[in-house]
Each structure stands twice: as C-alpha cells, then as structure tokens.
Short mmCIF file of N, CA, C and O in Angstrom, two decimals:
data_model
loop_
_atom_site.label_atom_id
_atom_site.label_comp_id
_atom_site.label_asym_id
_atom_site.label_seq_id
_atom_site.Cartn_x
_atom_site.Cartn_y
_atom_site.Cartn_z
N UNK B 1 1.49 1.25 16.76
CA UNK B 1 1.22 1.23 15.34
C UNK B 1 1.91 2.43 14.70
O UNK B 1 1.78 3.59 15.10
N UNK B 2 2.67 2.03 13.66
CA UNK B 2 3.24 3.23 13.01
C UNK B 2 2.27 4.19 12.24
O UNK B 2 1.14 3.74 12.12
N UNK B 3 2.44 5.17 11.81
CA UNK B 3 1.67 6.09 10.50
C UNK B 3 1.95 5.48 9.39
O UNK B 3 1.05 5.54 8.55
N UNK B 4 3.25 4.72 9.00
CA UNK B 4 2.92 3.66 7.63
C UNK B 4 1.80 2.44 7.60
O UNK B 4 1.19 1.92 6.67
N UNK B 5 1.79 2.25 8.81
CA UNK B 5 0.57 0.90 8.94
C UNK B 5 -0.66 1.99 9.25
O UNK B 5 -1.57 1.80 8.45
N UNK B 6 -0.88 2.82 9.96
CA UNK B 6 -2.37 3.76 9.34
C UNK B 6 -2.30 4.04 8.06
O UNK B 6 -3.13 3.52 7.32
N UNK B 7 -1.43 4.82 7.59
CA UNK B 7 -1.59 5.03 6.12
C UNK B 7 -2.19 3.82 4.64
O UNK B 7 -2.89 3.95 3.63
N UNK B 8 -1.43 2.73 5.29
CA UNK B 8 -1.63 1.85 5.00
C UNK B 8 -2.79 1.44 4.65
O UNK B 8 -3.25 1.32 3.51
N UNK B 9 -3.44 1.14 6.09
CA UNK B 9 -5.01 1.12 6.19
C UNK B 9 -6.09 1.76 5.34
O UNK B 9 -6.97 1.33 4.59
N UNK B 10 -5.59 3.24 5.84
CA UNK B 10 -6.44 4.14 5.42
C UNK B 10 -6.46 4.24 3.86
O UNK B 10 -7.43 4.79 3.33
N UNK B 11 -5.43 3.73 3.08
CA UNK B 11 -4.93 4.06 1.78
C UNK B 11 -6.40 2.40 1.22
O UNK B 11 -7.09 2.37 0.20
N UNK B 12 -6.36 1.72 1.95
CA UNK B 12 -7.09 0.28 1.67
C UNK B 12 -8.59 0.92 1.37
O UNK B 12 -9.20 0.62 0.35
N UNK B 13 -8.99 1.62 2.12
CA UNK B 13 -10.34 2.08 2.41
C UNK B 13 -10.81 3.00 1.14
O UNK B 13 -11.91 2.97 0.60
N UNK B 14 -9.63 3.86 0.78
CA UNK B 14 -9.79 4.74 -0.26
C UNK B 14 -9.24 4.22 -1.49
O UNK B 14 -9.18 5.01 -2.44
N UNK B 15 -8.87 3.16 -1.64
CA UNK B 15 -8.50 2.09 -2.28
C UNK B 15 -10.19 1.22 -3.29
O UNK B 15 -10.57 0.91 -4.42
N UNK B 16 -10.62 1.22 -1.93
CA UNK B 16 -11.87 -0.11 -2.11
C UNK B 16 -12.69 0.51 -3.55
O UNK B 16 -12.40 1.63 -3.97
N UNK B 17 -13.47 -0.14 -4.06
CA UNK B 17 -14.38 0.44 -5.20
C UNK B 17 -15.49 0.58 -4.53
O UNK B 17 -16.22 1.35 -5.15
N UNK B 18 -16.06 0.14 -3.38
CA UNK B 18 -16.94 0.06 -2.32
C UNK B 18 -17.35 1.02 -1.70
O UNK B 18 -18.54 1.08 -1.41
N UNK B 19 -16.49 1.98 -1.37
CA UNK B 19 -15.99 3.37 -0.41
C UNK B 19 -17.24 4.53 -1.15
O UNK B 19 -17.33 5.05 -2.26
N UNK B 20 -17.69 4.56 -0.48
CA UNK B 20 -18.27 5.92 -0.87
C UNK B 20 -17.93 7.59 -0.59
O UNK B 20 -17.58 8.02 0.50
N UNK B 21 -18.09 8.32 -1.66
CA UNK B 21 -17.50 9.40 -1.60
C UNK B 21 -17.35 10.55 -0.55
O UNK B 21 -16.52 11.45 -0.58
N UNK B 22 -18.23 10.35 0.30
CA UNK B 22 -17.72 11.09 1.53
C UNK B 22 -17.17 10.25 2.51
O UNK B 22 -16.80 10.78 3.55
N UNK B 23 -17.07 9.15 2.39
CA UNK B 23 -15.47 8.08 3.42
C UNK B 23 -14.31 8.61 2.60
O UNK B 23 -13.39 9.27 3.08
N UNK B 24 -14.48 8.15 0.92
CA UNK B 24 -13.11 8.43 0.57
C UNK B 24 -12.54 10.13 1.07
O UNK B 24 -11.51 10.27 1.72
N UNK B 25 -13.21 11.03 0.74
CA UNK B 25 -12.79 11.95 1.04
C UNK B 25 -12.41 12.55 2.92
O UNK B 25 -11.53 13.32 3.31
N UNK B 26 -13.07 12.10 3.42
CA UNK B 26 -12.36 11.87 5.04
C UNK B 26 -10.64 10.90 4.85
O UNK B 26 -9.53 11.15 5.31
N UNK B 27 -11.04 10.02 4.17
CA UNK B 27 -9.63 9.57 4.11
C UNK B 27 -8.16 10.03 3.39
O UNK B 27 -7.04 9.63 3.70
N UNK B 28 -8.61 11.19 2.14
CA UNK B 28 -7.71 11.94 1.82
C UNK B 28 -7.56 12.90 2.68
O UNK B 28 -6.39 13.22 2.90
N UNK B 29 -8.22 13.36 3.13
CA UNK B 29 -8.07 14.44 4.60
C UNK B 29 -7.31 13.72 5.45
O UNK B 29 -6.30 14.35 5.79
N UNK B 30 -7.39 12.83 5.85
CA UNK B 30 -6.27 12.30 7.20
C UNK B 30 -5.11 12.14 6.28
O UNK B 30 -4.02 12.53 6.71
N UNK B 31 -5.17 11.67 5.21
CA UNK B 31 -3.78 11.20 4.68
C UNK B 31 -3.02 12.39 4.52
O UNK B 31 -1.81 12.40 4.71
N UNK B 32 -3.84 13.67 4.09
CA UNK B 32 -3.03 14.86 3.64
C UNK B 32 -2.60 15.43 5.34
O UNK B 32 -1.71 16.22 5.66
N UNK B 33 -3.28 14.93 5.94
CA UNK B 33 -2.77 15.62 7.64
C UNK B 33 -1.59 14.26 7.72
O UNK B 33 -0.51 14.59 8.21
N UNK B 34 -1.67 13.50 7.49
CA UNK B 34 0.15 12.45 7.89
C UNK B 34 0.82 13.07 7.06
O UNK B 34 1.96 13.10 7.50
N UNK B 35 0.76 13.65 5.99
CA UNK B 35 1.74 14.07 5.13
C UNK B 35 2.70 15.46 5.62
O UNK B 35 3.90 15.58 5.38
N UNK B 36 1.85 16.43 6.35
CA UNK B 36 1.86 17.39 7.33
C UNK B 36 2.67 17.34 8.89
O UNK B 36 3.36 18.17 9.49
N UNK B 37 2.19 15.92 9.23
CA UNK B 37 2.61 15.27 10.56
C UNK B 37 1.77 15.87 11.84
O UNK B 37 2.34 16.27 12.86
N UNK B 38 0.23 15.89 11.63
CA UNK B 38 -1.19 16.65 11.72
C UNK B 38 -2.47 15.31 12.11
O UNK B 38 -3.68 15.32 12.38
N UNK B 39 -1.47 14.31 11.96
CA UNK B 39 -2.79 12.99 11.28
C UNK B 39 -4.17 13.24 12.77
O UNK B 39 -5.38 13.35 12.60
N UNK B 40 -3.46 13.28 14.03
CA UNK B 40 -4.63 13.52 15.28
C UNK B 40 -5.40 14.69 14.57
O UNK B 40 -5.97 15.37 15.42
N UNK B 41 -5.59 15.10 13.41
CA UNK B 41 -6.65 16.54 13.75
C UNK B 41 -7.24 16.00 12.90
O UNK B 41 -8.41 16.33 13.07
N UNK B 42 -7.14 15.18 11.84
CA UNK B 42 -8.01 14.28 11.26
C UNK B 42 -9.16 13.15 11.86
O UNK B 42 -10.37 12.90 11.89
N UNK B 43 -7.90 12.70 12.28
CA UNK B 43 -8.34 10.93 12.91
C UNK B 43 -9.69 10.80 13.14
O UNK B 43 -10.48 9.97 12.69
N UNK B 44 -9.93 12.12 14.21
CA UNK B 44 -11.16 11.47 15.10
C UNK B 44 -12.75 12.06 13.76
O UNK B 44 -13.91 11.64 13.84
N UNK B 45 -12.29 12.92 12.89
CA UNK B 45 -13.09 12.71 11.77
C UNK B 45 -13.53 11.31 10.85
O UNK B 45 -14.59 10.71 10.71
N UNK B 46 -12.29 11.15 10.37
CA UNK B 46 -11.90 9.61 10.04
C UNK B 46 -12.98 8.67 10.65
O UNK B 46 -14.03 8.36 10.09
N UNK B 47 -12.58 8.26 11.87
CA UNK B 47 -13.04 7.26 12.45
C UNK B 47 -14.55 7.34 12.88
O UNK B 47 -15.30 6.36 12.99
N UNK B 48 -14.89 8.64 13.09
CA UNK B 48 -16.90 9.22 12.74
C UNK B 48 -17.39 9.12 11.46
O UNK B 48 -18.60 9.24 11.30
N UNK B 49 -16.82 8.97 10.69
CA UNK B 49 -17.15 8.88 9.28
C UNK B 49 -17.45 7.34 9.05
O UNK B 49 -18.51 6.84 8.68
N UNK B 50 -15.99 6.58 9.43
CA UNK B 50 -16.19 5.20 9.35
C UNK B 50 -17.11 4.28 10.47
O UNK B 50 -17.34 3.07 10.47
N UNK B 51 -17.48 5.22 11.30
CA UNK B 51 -18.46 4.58 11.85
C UNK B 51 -19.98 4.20 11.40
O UNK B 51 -20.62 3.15 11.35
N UNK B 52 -20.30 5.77 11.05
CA UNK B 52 -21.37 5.91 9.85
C UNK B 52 -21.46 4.83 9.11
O UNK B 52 -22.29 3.94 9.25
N UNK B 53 -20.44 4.89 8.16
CA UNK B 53 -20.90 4.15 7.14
C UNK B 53 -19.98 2.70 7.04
O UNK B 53 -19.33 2.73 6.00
N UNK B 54 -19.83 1.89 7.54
CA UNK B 54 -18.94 0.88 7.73
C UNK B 54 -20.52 -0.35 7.96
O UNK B 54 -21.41 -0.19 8.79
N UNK B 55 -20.46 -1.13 7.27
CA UNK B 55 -22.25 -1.68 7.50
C UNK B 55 -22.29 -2.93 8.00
O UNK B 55 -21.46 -3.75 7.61
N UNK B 56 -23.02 -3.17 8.71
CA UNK B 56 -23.31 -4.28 9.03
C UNK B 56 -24.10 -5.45 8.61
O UNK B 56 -25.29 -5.35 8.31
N UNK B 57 -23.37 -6.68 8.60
CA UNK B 57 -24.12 -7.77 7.52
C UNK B 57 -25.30 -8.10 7.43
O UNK B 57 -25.79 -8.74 6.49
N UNK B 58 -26.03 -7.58 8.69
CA UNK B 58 -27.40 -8.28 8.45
C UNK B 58 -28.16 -7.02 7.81
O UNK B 58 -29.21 -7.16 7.17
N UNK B 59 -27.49 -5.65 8.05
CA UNK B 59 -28.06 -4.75 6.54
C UNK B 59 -27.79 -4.81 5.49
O UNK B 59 -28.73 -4.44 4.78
N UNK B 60 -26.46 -5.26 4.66
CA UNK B 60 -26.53 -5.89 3.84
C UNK B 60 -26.78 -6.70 3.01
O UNK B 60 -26.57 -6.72 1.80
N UNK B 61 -27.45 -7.70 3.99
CA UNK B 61 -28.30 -8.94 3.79
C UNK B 61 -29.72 -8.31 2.85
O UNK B 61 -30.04 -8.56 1.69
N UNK B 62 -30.47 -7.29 4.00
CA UNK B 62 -31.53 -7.10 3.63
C UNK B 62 -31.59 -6.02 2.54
O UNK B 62 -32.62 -5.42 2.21
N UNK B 63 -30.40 -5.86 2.03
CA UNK B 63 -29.99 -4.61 0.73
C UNK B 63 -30.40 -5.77 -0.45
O UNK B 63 -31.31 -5.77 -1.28
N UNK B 64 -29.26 -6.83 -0.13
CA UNK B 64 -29.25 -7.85 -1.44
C UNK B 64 -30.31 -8.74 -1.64
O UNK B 64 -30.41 -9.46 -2.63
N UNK B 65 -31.28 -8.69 -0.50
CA UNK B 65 -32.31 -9.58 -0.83
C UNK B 65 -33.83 -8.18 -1.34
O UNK B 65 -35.05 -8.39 -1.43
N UNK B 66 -33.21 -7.15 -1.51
CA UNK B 66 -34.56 -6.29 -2.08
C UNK B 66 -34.32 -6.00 -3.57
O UNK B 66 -33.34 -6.13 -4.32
N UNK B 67 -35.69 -5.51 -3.73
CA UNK B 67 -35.73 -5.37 -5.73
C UNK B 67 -34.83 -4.49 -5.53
O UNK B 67 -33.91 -4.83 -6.28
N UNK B 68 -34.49 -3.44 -4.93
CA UNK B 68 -33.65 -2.21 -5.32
C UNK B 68 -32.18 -3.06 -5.86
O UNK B 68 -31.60 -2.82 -6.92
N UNK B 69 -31.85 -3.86 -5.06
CA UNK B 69 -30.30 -4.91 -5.48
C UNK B 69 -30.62 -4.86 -6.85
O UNK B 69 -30.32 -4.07 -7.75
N UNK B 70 -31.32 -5.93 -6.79
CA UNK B 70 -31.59 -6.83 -8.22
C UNK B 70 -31.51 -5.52 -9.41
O UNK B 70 -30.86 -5.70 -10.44
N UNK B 71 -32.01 -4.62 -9.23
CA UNK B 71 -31.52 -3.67 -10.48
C UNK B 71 -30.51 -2.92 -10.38
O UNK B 71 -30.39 -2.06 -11.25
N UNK B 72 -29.71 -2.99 -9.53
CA UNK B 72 -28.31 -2.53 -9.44
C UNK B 72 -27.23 -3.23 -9.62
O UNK B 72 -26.26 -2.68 -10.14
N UNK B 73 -27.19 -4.83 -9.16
CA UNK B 73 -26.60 -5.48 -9.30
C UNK B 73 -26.47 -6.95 -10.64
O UNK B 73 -25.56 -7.63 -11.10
N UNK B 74 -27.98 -6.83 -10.83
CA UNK B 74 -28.42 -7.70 -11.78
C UNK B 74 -27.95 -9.71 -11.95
O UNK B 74 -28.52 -10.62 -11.34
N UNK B 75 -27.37 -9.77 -12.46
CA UNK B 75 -27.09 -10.99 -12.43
C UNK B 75 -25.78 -11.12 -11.22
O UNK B 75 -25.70 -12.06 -10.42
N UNK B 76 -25.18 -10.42 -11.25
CA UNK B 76 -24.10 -10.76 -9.94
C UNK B 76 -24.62 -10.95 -8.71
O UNK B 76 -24.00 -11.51 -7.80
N UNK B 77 -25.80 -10.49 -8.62
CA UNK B 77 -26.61 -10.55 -6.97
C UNK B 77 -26.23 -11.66 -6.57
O UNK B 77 -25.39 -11.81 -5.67
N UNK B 78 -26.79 -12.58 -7.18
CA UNK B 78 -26.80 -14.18 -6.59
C UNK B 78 -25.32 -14.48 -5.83
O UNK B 78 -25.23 -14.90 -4.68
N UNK B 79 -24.46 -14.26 -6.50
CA UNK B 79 -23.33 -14.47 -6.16
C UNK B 79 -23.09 -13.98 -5.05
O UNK B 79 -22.91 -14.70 -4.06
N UNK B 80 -23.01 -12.16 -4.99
CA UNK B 80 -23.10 -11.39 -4.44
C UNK B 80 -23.72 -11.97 -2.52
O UNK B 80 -23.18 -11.96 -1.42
N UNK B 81 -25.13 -12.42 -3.05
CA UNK B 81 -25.77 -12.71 -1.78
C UNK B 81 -25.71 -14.19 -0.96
O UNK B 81 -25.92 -14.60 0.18
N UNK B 82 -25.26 -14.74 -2.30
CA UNK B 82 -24.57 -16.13 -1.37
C UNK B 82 -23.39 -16.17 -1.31
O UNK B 82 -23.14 -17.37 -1.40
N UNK B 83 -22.17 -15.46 -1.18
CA UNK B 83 -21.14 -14.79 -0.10
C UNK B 83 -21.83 -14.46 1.16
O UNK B 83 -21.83 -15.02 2.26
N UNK B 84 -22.37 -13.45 0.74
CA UNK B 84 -23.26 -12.20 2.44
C UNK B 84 -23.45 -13.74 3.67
O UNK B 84 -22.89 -13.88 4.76
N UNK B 85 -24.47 -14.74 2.94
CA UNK B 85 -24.96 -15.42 3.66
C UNK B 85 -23.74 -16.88 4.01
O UNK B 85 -23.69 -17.78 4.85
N UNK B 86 -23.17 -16.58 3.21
CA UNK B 86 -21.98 -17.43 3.76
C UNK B 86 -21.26 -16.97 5.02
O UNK B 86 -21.29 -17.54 6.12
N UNK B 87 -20.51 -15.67 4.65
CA UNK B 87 -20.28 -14.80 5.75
C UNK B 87 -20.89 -14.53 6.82
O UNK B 87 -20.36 -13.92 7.75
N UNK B 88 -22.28 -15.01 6.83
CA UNK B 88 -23.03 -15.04 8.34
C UNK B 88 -22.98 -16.00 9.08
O UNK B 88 -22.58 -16.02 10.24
N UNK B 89 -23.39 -16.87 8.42
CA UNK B 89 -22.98 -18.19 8.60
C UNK B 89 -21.68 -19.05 9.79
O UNK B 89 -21.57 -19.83 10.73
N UNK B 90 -20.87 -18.12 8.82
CA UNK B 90 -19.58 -18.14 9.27
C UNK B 90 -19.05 -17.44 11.03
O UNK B 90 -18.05 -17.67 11.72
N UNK B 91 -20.54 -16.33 11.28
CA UNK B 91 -20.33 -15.53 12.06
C UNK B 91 -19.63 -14.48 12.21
O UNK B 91 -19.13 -14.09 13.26
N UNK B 92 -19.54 -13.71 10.64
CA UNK B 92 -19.05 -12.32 10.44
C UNK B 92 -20.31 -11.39 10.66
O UNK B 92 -21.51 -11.67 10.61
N UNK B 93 -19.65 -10.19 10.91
CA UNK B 93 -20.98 -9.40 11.06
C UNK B 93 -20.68 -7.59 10.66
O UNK B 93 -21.13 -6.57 11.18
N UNK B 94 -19.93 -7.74 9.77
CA UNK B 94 -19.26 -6.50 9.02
C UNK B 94 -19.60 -7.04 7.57
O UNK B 94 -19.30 -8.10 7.03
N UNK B 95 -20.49 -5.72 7.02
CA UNK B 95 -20.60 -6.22 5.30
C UNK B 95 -19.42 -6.78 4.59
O UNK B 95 -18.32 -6.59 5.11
N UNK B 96 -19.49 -7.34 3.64
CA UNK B 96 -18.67 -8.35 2.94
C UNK B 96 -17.62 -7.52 1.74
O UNK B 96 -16.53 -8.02 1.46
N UNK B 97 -18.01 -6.44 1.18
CA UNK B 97 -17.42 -5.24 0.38
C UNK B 97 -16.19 -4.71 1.14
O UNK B 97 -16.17 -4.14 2.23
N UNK B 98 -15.05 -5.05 0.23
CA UNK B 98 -13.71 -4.52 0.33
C UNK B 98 -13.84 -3.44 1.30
O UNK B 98 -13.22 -3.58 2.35
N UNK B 99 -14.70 -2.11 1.09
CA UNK B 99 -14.27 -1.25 2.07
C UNK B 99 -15.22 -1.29 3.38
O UNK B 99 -14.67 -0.85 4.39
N UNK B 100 -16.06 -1.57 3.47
CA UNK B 100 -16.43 -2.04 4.82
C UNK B 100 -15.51 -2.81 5.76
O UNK B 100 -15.25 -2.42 6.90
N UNK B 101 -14.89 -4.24 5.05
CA UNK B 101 -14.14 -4.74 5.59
C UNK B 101 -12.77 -3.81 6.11
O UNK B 101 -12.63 -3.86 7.33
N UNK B 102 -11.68 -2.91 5.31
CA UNK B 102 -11.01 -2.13 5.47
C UNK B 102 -11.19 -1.41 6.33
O UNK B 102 -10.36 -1.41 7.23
N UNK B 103 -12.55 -0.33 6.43
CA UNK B 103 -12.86 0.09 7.45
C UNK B 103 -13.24 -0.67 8.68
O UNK B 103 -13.52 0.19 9.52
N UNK B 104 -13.37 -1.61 9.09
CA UNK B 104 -14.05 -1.91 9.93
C UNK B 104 -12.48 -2.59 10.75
O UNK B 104 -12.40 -3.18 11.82
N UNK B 105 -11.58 -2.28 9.93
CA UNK B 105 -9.79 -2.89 10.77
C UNK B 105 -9.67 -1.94 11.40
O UNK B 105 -9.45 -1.88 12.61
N UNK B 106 -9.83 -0.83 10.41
CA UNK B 106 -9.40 0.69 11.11
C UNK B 106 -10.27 0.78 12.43
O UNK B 106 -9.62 0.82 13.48
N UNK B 107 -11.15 0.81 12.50
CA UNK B 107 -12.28 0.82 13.72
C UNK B 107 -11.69 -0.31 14.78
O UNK B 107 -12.10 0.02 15.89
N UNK B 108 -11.00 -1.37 14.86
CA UNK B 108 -10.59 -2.23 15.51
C UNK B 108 -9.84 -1.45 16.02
O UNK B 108 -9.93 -1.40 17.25
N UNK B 109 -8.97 -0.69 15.46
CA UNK B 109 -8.02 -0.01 16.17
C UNK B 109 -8.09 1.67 16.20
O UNK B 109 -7.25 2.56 16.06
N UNK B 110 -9.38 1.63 16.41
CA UNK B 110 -9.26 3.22 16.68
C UNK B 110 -8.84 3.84 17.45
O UNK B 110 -8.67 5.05 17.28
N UNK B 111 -8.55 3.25 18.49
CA UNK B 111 -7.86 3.60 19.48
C UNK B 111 -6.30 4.49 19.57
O UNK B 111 -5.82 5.48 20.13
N UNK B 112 -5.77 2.99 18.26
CA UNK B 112 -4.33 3.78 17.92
C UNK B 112 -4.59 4.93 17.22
O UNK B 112 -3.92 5.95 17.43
N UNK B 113 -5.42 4.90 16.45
CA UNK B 113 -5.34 6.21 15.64
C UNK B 113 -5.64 7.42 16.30
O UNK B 113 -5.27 8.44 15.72
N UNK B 114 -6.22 7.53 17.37
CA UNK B 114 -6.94 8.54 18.18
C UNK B 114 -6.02 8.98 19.27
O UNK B 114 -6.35 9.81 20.11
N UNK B 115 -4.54 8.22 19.19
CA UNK B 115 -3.67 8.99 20.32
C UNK B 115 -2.93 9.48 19.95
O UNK B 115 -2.18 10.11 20.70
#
C-alpha cells in the first residue's frame, strides 16, 4: 500500500461529518507525520484511536432506537434507523456513518499502516 492510498484513507475519515474530534485530530497528526516522511510514529496512535471509536452496529442500533436519538436527530431518525437495520440485515456489523465506515477500512488494513 502506498502513503497516497493511506493518505487517502485517512484524509476519508477526517473528511466524514461523523468523525469526532479527537479521531479527526489523530488523523491530522498522522497526515502531518506523511508530510514529514514520519507516518510509523503516528500510525500506531491512529489506529488506537480508531479502534476506540469506530462503532459497532448493534451499538448503533441501540443509540437510534433511544429517546436520546430522537432529540438529536429528530425526524431523520426513522430514516436514519431503517438504514442501521437494513445494514444488519444485510450482515454488516460496522456503524453505518461515513466515518465509522472509513475507519473501519483503515483497521482492515492496519497492518499496512503499522509497518
């Protein structure tokens, strides 16, 4: 895997509207270490971070089916939660939000990133 296809990645994650602010900021940290040619002194931050918080669908499930959703999300829930449950369905098991999904490629291949 090249550092344009991590960058890549990683640029997806910090990309997402999904990403929460201490992922995004692990991910400007690795990016500013490829820019350096440094990215291993990042990575294995990176990829602890995205482990954390990278979610799994059946917690998501039980996010969108509580009152706390419903007043955060309001009328989009529905939508929102019949995706989730489509996506299970389907036999996904990585939340359904742009950066979960993003992260959860990177994690497929953490491996590359970690050598």
């Amino acid at each position: 895997m090249t550092i344009s296809e991590k960058r890549e990645m990683v640029e997806a994650v910090l990309n997402a509207s999904s990403t929460c602010p201490e992922l995004r900021e692990a991910c400007k940290m690795y990016l500013s270490e490829t820019d350096a040619g440094n990215e291993k002194s990042k990575a294995a931050m990176l990829i602890s971070e995205l482990e954390e918080d990278v979610c799994k669908l059946d917690n998501t499930l039980a996010f969108f089916e509580s009152d706390a959703a419903k007043g955060i999300f309001g009328d989009a829930l529905e939508g929102m939660l019949a995706a989730a449950r489509a996506a299970k369905a389907n036999g996904e098991t990585v939340c359904i939000c742009d950066g979960c999904r993003a992260g959860a490629a990177i994690l497929e291949k953490k491996d590359e990133f970690l050598k």
